[in-house]
Each structure stands twice: as C-alpha cells, then as structure tokens.
Amino acid sequence: MIQEKIKLAAHDVNLWFGQKQILKHIDVTFPERKITALIGPSGCGKSTLLRAFNRMHDLVPDARIEGRFLLDNTDLYGGPLSATQVRQRIGMVFQKANPFPKSIYDNVVYGLKINGVPKEQQHEIVVRSLQESYLWEEVKDELNKPAVRLSGGQQQRLCIARTIALRPEVILMDEPCSALDPISTAKIEELILKLKEEYTIVIVTHSMQQAQRIADKTVFMYLGEVVEQGPTASIFNNPQQELTANYVHGRFG
Ligand SMILES: Nc1ncnc2c1ncn2[C@@H]1O[C@H](COP(=O)(O)OP(=O)(O)OP(=O)(O)O)[C@@H](O)[C@H]1O
Ligand SMILES: [Mg+2]
C-alpha cells in the first residue's frame, strides 16, 4: 500500500477559553490532496479546531493553546511562519458566505493586491480562480456587479474563488453548504471533489450523507476530543467505538 502523505496535523493539542477547556489532547492528521470530514455534535469543538489551524484565536485574549500544529513539517505556532503566512498557505471558507461589499472582480483581486501579486498577473489569476470555482460562466459578463447580489450558492463559490486565488495548500471549510439548497450543495460538492486534485481539504459537516459522498477520511469529535478517525467507509460502516456508531447512526447529536 502506498503510504499517504500527511499534509496537516495536530499533536496533543489542548485549548482553553478562559478556564474552560474546549479541546482535549487532540491528535489528528489530514492527508495530502484528500478530503477529510470533521463531524460531531454541536459544541464539540469542530470550528474551534479548524480555526486554530488558521491562527484565528491569536486575537482572542483569553484563548490559550498547547501542543503542536504542523503543516508539512513546519510548526504553525512559534515557528518561522507569521499568522499572515499561515493564512496564505491555509485558506478558510466559512458557513455563511462572506463576500466583501465590493464587485465580483474586486472580491477575487483583493487578496492578490494585498499580497503584492504583480498587476499584470492579477487579471489572469482572477479569471482562472473563477473558472476553477465553477463560477466563471455565470458571472463573466457582470464582473463589476456587487458580489452581494449573487445568490447564496454563487457567493459561496465566490468565497472559494477568493481563497484559491492565493494558491493555498490547504482549504478549511466550516459547514460551507449548510445555508444552501440541494442544487447549490451539489455544485459545491462537485467543486470540492475537483479541488482535491490540487488541495488538501478539511470540511466540517453535519450531513452524514455529505461526509460519505465526498470525504476520503472522517474524524469524529465529541466533547472536545477526537473519538475516532479513519477511512470514511470504516467510520460509517465499521466504527470501533460505540460513541461513533451511535452518532453516525443518528442516535444522538
Ligand atoms: N471565543 C470563544 N470564547 C469562549 N468560548 C468559545 C469561543 N468560541 C467557542 N467557544 C465555545 O467552545 C465550544 C466549542 O465550540 P465550537 O464552535 O468549536 O463547536 P462546533 O463543534 O463547531 O459546534 P457547531 O456544530 O454548533 O458549529 C462551545 O462550548 C463554545 O461555546
Ligand atoms: Mg461550528
């Protein structure tokens, strides 16, 4: 069997907000160019874990983090990378599409400008990013339209375009389809499957069907701990822990 390469990992991670411990001894790995689903009941710490990989707790004064987060073999905290560099290499897409109050074009070009991408390259990257996020055909004639006038599903694909324009290595997605209808959801799932040819993807989802449709690996969390992780088919069809079985069979959560 070919050993899969680990792209992103957390080792013995603990996280507190004030006195309250939210993440407990998290050990988790995300294989390169695969899709990993993060599942578990509301409040178990999925978003908190995802955000930690993106250094989003840096500005939360009462957040305290212990343990190691690794991208390839580079520490995300306390190593050579600034938070900005971490966020350039690890992009994030949120539950609620959050386009900037700017035009479609400006949403995608914004990060390129900030990151000093030469002007003559910007246009091509914008077009390519919109094509890769399957939005191009729908918006190519109205790139100056305000992004907020797009549909919810289109806005989410725009946020994905904005993220991939910066050529990250990893894309973290926190329930990217939860506000979308089934057709928009299917489009995003198709897009995610396509993106994994180039990117390592971690997706938080409450949909057991979605996890089974798209994820190569699934990680089940409960009360701040990782209970079980493995190939998606094993987690759903042959879980080793009773908690996992109860959750994936809808007996709680
Ligand atoms: N900034 C914060 N300060 C204090 N507590 C927080 C903060 N952010 C999250 N929490 C707490 O951390 C716990 C885990 O929250 P988190 O959002 O990670 O859960 P989740 O698994 O993503 O849930 P859901 O499925 O509902 O999105 C919750 O008890 C939440 O109240
Ligand atoms: Mg969440």
mmCIF file of C-alpha atoms and ligand atoms in Angstrom:
data_model
loop_
_atom_site.group_PDB
_atom_site.id
_atom_site.type_symbol
_atom_site.label_atom_id
_atom_site.label_comp_id
_atom_site.label_asym_id
_atom_site.label_seq_id
_atom_site.Cartn_x
_atom_site.Cartn_y
_atom_site.Cartn_z
ATOM 1 C CA MET A 1 0.000 0.000 0.000
ATOM 2 C CA ILE A 2 1.258 3.467 -0.842
ATOM 3 C CA GLN A 3 1.768 5.471 2.320
ATOM 4 C CA GLU A 4 -0.289 8.667 2.116
ATOM 5 C CA LYS A 5 1.496 11.880 2.904
ATOM 6 C CA ILE A 6 0.287 13.845 5.902
ATOM 7 C CA LYS A 7 -0.205 17.478 4.924
ATOM 8 C CA LEU A 8 -1.590 18.916 8.135
ATOM 9 C CA ALA A 9 -1.568 17.599 11.697
ATOM 10 C CA ALA A 10 -2.253 18.443 15.323
ATOM 11 C CA HIS A 11 -0.356 16.709 18.110
ATOM 12 C CA ASP A 12 -1.604 16.627 21.686
ATOM 13 C CA VAL A 13 -3.458 19.901 21.319
ATOM 14 C CA ASN A 14 -5.278 21.420 24.272
ATOM 15 C CA LEU A 15 -7.187 24.676 24.019
ATOM 16 C CA TRP A 16 -8.884 26.773 26.674
ATOM 17 C CA PHE A 17 -11.110 29.811 26.516
ATOM 18 C CA GLY A 18 -10.583 31.274 29.982
ATOM 19 C CA GLN A 19 -11.000 28.438 32.480
ATOM 20 C CA LYS A 20 -12.987 26.260 30.107
ATOM 21 C CA GLN A 21 -11.114 23.574 28.234
ATOM 22 C CA ILE A 22 -12.598 23.214 24.757
ATOM 23 C CA LEU A 23 -10.102 20.901 23.009
ATOM 24 C CA LYS A 24 -8.549 17.949 24.840
ATOM 25 C CA HIS A 25 -5.488 16.022 23.707
ATOM 26 C CA ILE A 26 -6.341 16.325 20.042
ATOM 27 C CA ASP A 27 -4.248 14.150 17.742
ATOM 28 C CA VAL A 28 -5.384 14.363 14.171
ATOM 29 C CA THR A 29 -3.890 14.080 10.689
ATOM 30 C CA PHE A 30 -5.116 15.295 7.326
ATOM 31 C CA PRO A 31 -3.708 13.507 4.264
ATOM 32 C CA GLU A 32 -2.447 15.483 1.304
ATOM 33 C CA ARG A 33 -4.800 16.011 -1.636
ATOM 34 C CA LYS A 34 -7.605 14.219 0.153
ATOM 35 C CA ILE A 35 -10.868 15.400 1.641
ATOM 36 C CA THR A 36 -11.265 14.906 5.376
ATOM 37 C CA ALA A 37 -14.657 15.429 7.031
ATOM 38 C CA LEU A 38 -14.814 16.652 10.609
ATOM 39 C CA ILE A 39 -18.047 15.501 12.239
ATOM 40 C CA GLY A 40 -19.542 15.593 15.719
ATOM 41 C CA PRO A 41 -22.399 17.120 17.699
ATOM 42 C CA SER A 42 -22.871 20.866 18.039
ATOM 43 C CA GLY A 43 -20.448 22.418 20.512
ATOM 44 C CA CYS A 44 -17.883 19.592 20.399
ATOM 45 C CA GLY A 45 -15.137 21.922 19.142
ATOM 46 C CA LYS A 46 -15.029 21.371 15.371
ATOM 47 C CA SER A 47 -14.940 25.067 14.454
ATOM 48 C CA THR A 48 -12.533 25.812 17.290
ATOM 49 C CA LEU A 49 -10.129 23.184 15.961
ATOM 50 C CA LEU A 50 -10.448 24.407 12.380
ATOM 51 C CA ARG A 51 -9.825 27.996 13.443
ATOM 52 C CA ALA A 52 -6.758 27.010 15.415
ATOM 53 C CA PHE A 53 -5.151 25.726 12.203
ATOM 54 C CA ASN A 54 -5.694 29.175 10.711
ATOM 55 C CA ARG A 55 -4.333 31.099 13.731
ATOM 56 C CA MET A 56 -7.724 32.695 14.225
ATOM 57 C CA HIS A 57 -7.533 32.535 18.020
ATOM 58 C CA ASP A 58 -4.429 34.743 18.030
ATOM 59 C CA LEU A 59 -6.608 37.773 18.685
ATOM 60 C CA VAL A 60 -8.852 36.143 21.296
ATOM 61 C CA PRO A 61 -7.327 37.419 24.558
ATOM 62 C CA ASP A 62 -8.459 34.554 26.810
ATOM 63 C CA ALA A 63 -7.591 31.755 24.384
ATOM 64 C CA ARG A 64 -4.685 29.521 25.397
ATOM 65 C CA ILE A 65 -3.295 26.817 23.132
ATOM 66 C CA GLU A 66 -0.900 23.973 23.919
ATOM 67 C CA GLY A 67 0.529 21.322 21.628
ATOM 68 C CA ARG A 68 1.763 21.339 18.053
ATOM 69 C CA PHE A 69 0.141 22.180 14.760
ATOM 70 C CA LEU A 70 2.148 21.144 11.712
ATOM 71 C CA LEU A 71 1.891 21.996 8.022
ATOM 72 C CA ASP A 72 4.209 19.509 6.345
ATOM 73 C CA ASN A 73 6.923 19.620 8.995
ATOM 74 C CA THR A 74 6.636 23.302 9.818
ATOM 75 C CA ASP A 75 5.109 24.483 13.085
ATOM 76 C CA LEU A 76 2.172 26.826 12.620
ATOM 77 C CA TYR A 77 2.830 28.411 16.026
ATOM 78 C CA GLY A 78 6.159 29.533 17.437
ATOM 79 C CA GLY A 79 7.986 28.681 14.207
ATOM 80 C CA PRO A 80 9.084 30.666 11.189
ATOM 81 C CA LEU A 81 5.594 31.432 9.881
ATOM 82 C CA SER A 82 3.680 34.629 10.655
ATOM 83 C CA ALA A 83 -0.097 34.379 11.069
ATOM 84 C CA THR A 84 -0.428 36.013 7.648
ATOM 85 C CA GLN A 85 1.837 33.418 6.063
ATOM 86 C CA VAL A 86 -0.127 30.638 7.743
ATOM 87 C CA ARG A 87 -3.367 32.076 6.344
ATOM 88 C CA GLN A 88 -1.874 32.349 2.883
ATOM 89 C CA ARG A 89 -0.948 28.666 2.920
ATOM 90 C CA ILE A 90 -4.096 27.534 4.722
ATOM 91 C CA GLY A 91 -7.245 29.184 3.371
ATOM 92 C CA MET A 92 -10.614 29.179 5.083
ATOM 93 C CA VAL A 93 -14.200 29.203 3.838
ATOM 94 C CA PHE A 94 -16.990 29.877 6.315
ATOM 95 C CA GLN A 95 -20.521 28.648 6.870
ATOM 96 C CA LYS A 96 -22.076 31.911 5.819
ATOM 97 C CA ALA A 97 -20.647 33.216 2.569
ATOM 98 C CA ASN A 98 -18.951 36.485 3.450
ATOM 99 C CA PRO A 99 -18.080 38.355 0.254
ATOM 100 C CA PHE A 100 -16.650 41.835 0.705
ATOM 101 C CA PRO A 101 -19.046 44.679 -0.174
ATOM 102 C CA LYS A 102 -17.258 45.076 -3.485
ATOM 103 C CA SER A 103 -17.693 43.872 -7.043
ATOM 104 C CA ILE A 104 -17.278 40.225 -8.007
ATOM 105 C CA TYR A 105 -13.956 41.040 -9.642
ATOM 106 C CA ASP A 106 -12.681 43.076 -6.709
ATOM 107 C CA ASN A 107 -13.502 40.289 -4.253
ATOM 108 C CA VAL A 108 -11.090 37.970 -6.004
ATOM 109 C CA VAL A 109 -8.405 40.512 -6.857
ATOM 110 C CA TYR A 110 -8.351 41.969 -3.330
ATOM 111 C CA GLY A 111 -6.090 39.340 -1.764
ATOM 112 C CA LEU A 112 -3.783 39.443 -4.772
ATOM 113 C CA LYS A 113 -3.276 43.174 -4.326
ATOM 114 C CA ILE A 114 -2.636 42.836 -0.608
ATOM 115 C CA ASN A 115 -0.151 40.042 -1.204
ATOM 116 C CA GLY A 116 1.737 42.056 -3.785
ATOM 117 C CA VAL A 117 0.962 39.896 -6.825
ATOM 118 C CA PRO A 118 2.205 41.920 -9.849
ATOM 119 C CA LYS A 119 -0.596 43.823 -11.541
ATOM 120 C CA GLU A 120 -0.029 42.205 -14.930
ATOM 121 C CA GLN A 121 -0.672 38.750 -13.427
ATOM 122 C CA GLN A 122 -3.782 39.672 -11.476
ATOM 123 C CA HIS A 123 -6.367 39.507 -14.226
ATOM 124 C CA GLU A 124 -5.359 36.058 -15.341
ATOM 125 C CA ILE A 125 -5.461 34.718 -11.783
ATOM 126 C CA VAL A 126 -8.924 36.207 -11.201
ATOM 127 C CA VAL A 127 -10.265 34.557 -14.341
ATOM 128 C CA ARG A 128 -8.639 31.227 -13.547
ATOM 129 C CA SER A 129 -9.882 31.246 -9.952
ATOM 130 C CA LEU A 130 -13.444 31.954 -11.076
ATOM 131 C CA GLN A 131 -13.173 29.167 -13.639
ATOM 132 C CA GLU A 132 -11.801 26.731 -11.088
ATOM 133 C CA SER A 133 -14.623 27.503 -8.712
ATOM 134 C CA TYR A 134 -17.183 26.856 -11.451
ATOM 135 C CA LEU A 135 -18.497 30.408 -11.277
ATOM 136 C CA TRP A 136 -16.977 31.916 -14.410
ATOM 137 C CA GLU A 137 -19.748 31.034 -16.858
ATOM 138 C CA GLU A 138 -22.355 32.553 -14.567
ATOM 139 C CA VAL A 139 -20.558 35.838 -13.902
ATOM 140 C CA LYS A 140 -18.192 36.538 -16.801
ATOM 141 C CA ASP A 141 -20.463 39.233 -18.262
ATOM 142 C CA GLU A 142 -21.057 41.050 -14.994
ATOM 143 C CA LEU A 143 -17.773 41.094 -13.142
ATOM 144 C CA ASN A 144 -18.447 44.606 -11.898
ATOM 145 C CA LYS A 145 -21.727 43.667 -10.244
ATOM 146 C CA PRO A 146 -21.725 43.860 -6.434
ATOM 147 C CA ALA A 147 -20.951 40.416 -5.048
ATOM 148 C CA VAL A 148 -23.773 40.668 -2.524
ATOM 149 C CA ARG A 149 -26.270 40.495 -5.389
ATOM 150 C CA LEU A 150 -25.208 36.949 -6.222
ATOM 151 C CA SER A 151 -27.241 34.014 -4.894
ATOM 152 C CA GLY A 152 -26.078 32.315 -1.702
ATOM 153 C CA GLY A 153 -24.539 29.408 -3.585
ATOM 154 C CA GLN A 154 -22.806 31.741 -6.018
ATOM 155 C CA GLN A 155 -21.488 33.819 -3.122
ATOM 156 C CA GLN A 156 -20.047 30.697 -1.549
ATOM 157 C CA ARG A 157 -18.323 29.757 -4.810
ATOM 158 C CA LEU A 158 -17.003 33.330 -4.981
ATOM 159 C CA CYS A 159 -15.545 32.926 -1.488
ATOM 160 C CA ILE A 160 -13.892 29.726 -2.663
ATOM 161 C CA ALA A 161 -12.537 31.572 -5.736
ATOM 162 C CA ARG A 162 -11.186 34.283 -3.459
ATOM 163 C CA THR A 163 -9.493 31.629 -1.343
ATOM 164 C CA ILE A 164 -7.918 29.665 -4.201
ATOM 165 C CA ALA A 165 -6.707 32.849 -5.916
ATOM 166 C CA LEU A 166 -3.996 32.944 -3.252
ATOM 167 C CA ARG A 167 -2.890 29.390 -4.122
ATOM 168 C CA PRO A 168 -3.127 27.950 -0.623
ATOM 169 C CA GLU A 169 -2.048 24.370 0.039
ATOM 170 C CA VAL A 170 -4.918 23.569 2.361
ATOM 171 C CA ILE A 171 -8.533 24.741 2.329
ATOM 172 C CA LEU A 172 -10.516 24.562 5.562
ATOM 173 C CA MET A 173 -14.289 24.696 5.124
ATOM 174 C CA ASP A 174 -16.642 25.156 8.050
ATOM 175 C CA GLU A 175 -20.084 23.865 7.015
ATOM 176 C CA PRO A 176 -19.843 25.529 3.590
ATOM 177 C CA CYS A 177 -23.168 24.119 2.400
ATOM 178 C CA SER A 178 -25.342 24.424 5.473
ATOM 179 C CA ALA A 179 -27.120 27.531 4.177
ATOM 180 C CA LEU A 180 -27.552 26.184 0.649
ATOM 181 C CA ASP A 181 -30.287 24.381 -1.264
ATOM 182 C CA PRO A 182 -29.625 20.866 -2.612
ATOM 183 C CA ILE A 183 -28.639 22.044 -6.091
ATOM 184 C CA SER A 184 -26.134 24.605 -4.828
ATOM 185 C CA THR A 185 -24.859 21.993 -2.375
ATOM 186 C CA ALA A 186 -24.329 19.512 -5.205
ATOM 187 C CA LYS A 187 -22.386 22.161 -7.128
ATOM 188 C CA ILE A 188 -20.131 22.879 -4.167
ATOM 189 C CA GLU A 189 -19.565 19.170 -3.554
ATOM 190 C CA GLU A 190 -18.603 18.687 -7.191
ATOM 191 C CA LEU A 191 -16.245 21.629 -6.846
ATOM 192 C CA ILE A 192 -14.684 20.259 -3.657
ATOM 193 C CA LEU A 193 -14.081 16.895 -5.335
ATOM 194 C CA LYS A 194 -12.363 18.695 -8.187
ATOM 195 C CA LEU A 195 -10.297 20.866 -5.855
ATOM 196 C CA LYS A 196 -8.800 17.882 -4.092
ATOM 197 C CA GLU A 197 -6.695 17.195 -7.172
ATOM 198 C CA GLU A 198 -4.648 20.203 -6.082
ATOM 199 C CA TYR A 199 -5.523 20.979 -2.495
ATOM 200 C CA THR A 200 -5.800 19.279 0.867
ATOM 201 C CA ILE A 201 -9.326 19.848 2.098
ATOM 202 C CA VAL A 202 -10.861 19.698 5.568
ATOM 203 C CA ILE A 203 -14.609 20.134 5.756
ATOM 204 C CA VAL A 204 -16.811 20.393 8.834
ATOM 205 C CA THR A 205 -20.248 18.999 8.124
ATOM 206 C CA HIS A 206 -23.389 17.978 9.981
ATOM 207 C CA SER A 207 -24.510 15.961 6.981
ATOM 208 C CA MET A 208 -23.583 12.306 7.289
ATOM 209 C CA GLN A 209 -24.583 11.902 3.639
ATOM 210 C CA GLN A 210 -22.237 14.669 2.585
ATOM 211 C CA ALA A 211 -19.329 13.184 4.519
ATOM 212 C CA GLN A 212 -19.918 9.820 2.871
ATOM 213 C CA ARG A 213 -20.306 11.340 -0.584
ATOM 214 C CA ILE A 214 -17.097 13.335 -0.616
ATOM 215 C CA ALA A 215 -14.706 12.520 2.227
ATOM 216 C CA ASP A 216 -11.799 10.093 1.954
ATOM 217 C CA LYS A 217 -11.200 10.307 5.687
ATOM 218 C CA THR A 218 -13.558 11.134 8.553
ATOM 219 C CA VAL A 219 -12.733 12.408 12.027
ATOM 220 C CA PHE A 220 -15.388 12.086 14.741
ATOM 221 C CA MET A 221 -15.184 14.529 17.654
ATOM 222 C CA TYR A 222 -17.127 14.505 20.881
ATOM 223 C CA LEU A 223 -16.882 16.919 23.837
ATOM 224 C CA GLY A 224 -13.572 18.357 22.699
ATOM 225 C CA GLU A 225 -11.887 15.050 21.937
ATOM 226 C CA VAL A 226 -11.217 13.057 18.812
ATOM 227 C CA VAL A 227 -13.014 9.787 19.428
ATOM 228 C CA GLU A 228 -12.134 8.070 16.191
ATOM 229 C CA GLN A 229 -10.613 8.820 12.799
ATOM 230 C CA GLY A 230 -10.059 6.714 9.718
ATOM 231 C CA PRO A 231 -11.219 5.978 6.189
ATOM 232 C CA THR A 232 -14.772 7.270 5.752
ATOM 233 C CA ALA A 233 -16.144 3.825 4.906
ATOM 234 C CA SER A 234 -14.714 2.379 8.139
ATOM 235 C CA ILE A 235 -16.062 5.192 10.304
ATOM 236 C CA PHE A 236 -19.550 4.767 8.887
ATOM 237 C CA ASN A 237 -19.743 1.022 8.299
ATOM 238 C CA ASN A 238 -17.420 -0.433 10.865
ATOM 239 C CA PRO A 239 -16.761 2.057 13.672
ATOM 240 C CA GLN A 240 -14.560 0.853 16.509
ATOM 241 C CA GLN A 241 -16.191 2.984 19.208
ATOM 242 C CA GLU A 242 -19.777 2.763 20.363
ATOM 243 C CA LEU A 243 -19.982 6.558 20.541
ATOM 244 C CA THR A 244 -19.082 6.786 16.875
ATOM 245 C CA ALA A 245 -21.652 4.159 15.937
ATOM 246 C CA ASN A 246 -24.356 5.975 17.886
ATOM 247 C CA TYR A 247 -23.523 9.284 16.251
ATOM 248 C CA VAL A 248 -23.248 8.122 12.646
ATOM 249 C CA HIS A 249 -26.470 6.157 13.016
ATOM 250 C CA GLY A 250 -28.237 9.294 14.216
ATOM 251 C CA ARG A 251 -28.894 8.050 17.750
ATOM 252 C CA PHE A 252 -27.767 11.403 19.130
ATOM 253 C CA GLY A 253 -26.348 14.718 18.009
HETATM 254 N N1 LIG B 1 -14.340 32.773 21.557
HETATM 255 C C1 LIG B 1 -14.880 31.896 22.434
HETATM 256 N N2 LIG B 1 -14.879 32.152 23.756
HETATM 257 C C2 LIG B 1 -15.402 31.279 24.633
HETATM 258 N N3 LIG B 1 -15.941 30.095 24.295
HETATM 259 C C3 LIG B 1 -15.986 29.787 22.997
HETATM 260 C C4 LIG B 1 -15.463 30.663 21.980
HETATM 261 N N4 LIG B 1 -15.649 30.076 20.777
HETATM 262 C C5 LIG B 1 -16.243 28.892 21.010
HETATM 263 N N5 LIG B 1 -16.449 28.707 22.343
HETATM 264 C C6 LIG B 1 -17.023 27.514 22.968
HETATM 265 O O1 LIG B 1 -16.281 26.396 22.535
HETATM 266 C C7 LIG B 1 -17.151 25.263 22.416
HETATM 267 C C8 LIG B 1 -16.961 24.625 21.066
HETATM 268 O O2 LIG B 1 -17.497 25.497 20.075
HETATM 269 P P1 LIG B 1 -17.330 25.232 18.530
HETATM 270 O O3 LIG B 1 -17.889 26.420 17.844
HETATM 271 O O4 LIG B 1 -15.948 24.854 18.245
HETATM 272 O O5 LIG B 1 -18.274 23.965 18.323
HETATM 273 P P2 LIG B 1 -18.708 23.236 16.973
HETATM 274 O O6 LIG B 1 -18.360 21.798 17.129
HETATM 275 O O7 LIG B 1 -18.181 23.961 15.809
HETATM 276 O O8 LIG B 1 -20.306 23.366 17.025
HETATM 277 P P3 LIG B 1 -21.377 23.599 15.827
HETATM 278 O O9 LIG B 1 -21.567 22.260 15.205
HETATM 279 O O10 LIG B 1 -22.598 24.060 16.542
HETATM 280 O O11 LIG B 1 -20.822 24.624 14.905
HETATM 281 C C9 LIG B 1 -18.554 25.752 22.708
HETATM 282 O O12 LIG B 1 -18.858 25.430 24.038
HETATM 283 C C10 LIG B 1 -18.439 27.258 22.535
HETATM 284 O O13 LIG B 1 -19.346 27.918 23.368
HETATM 285 MG MG MG B 2 -19.024 25.050 14.254
#
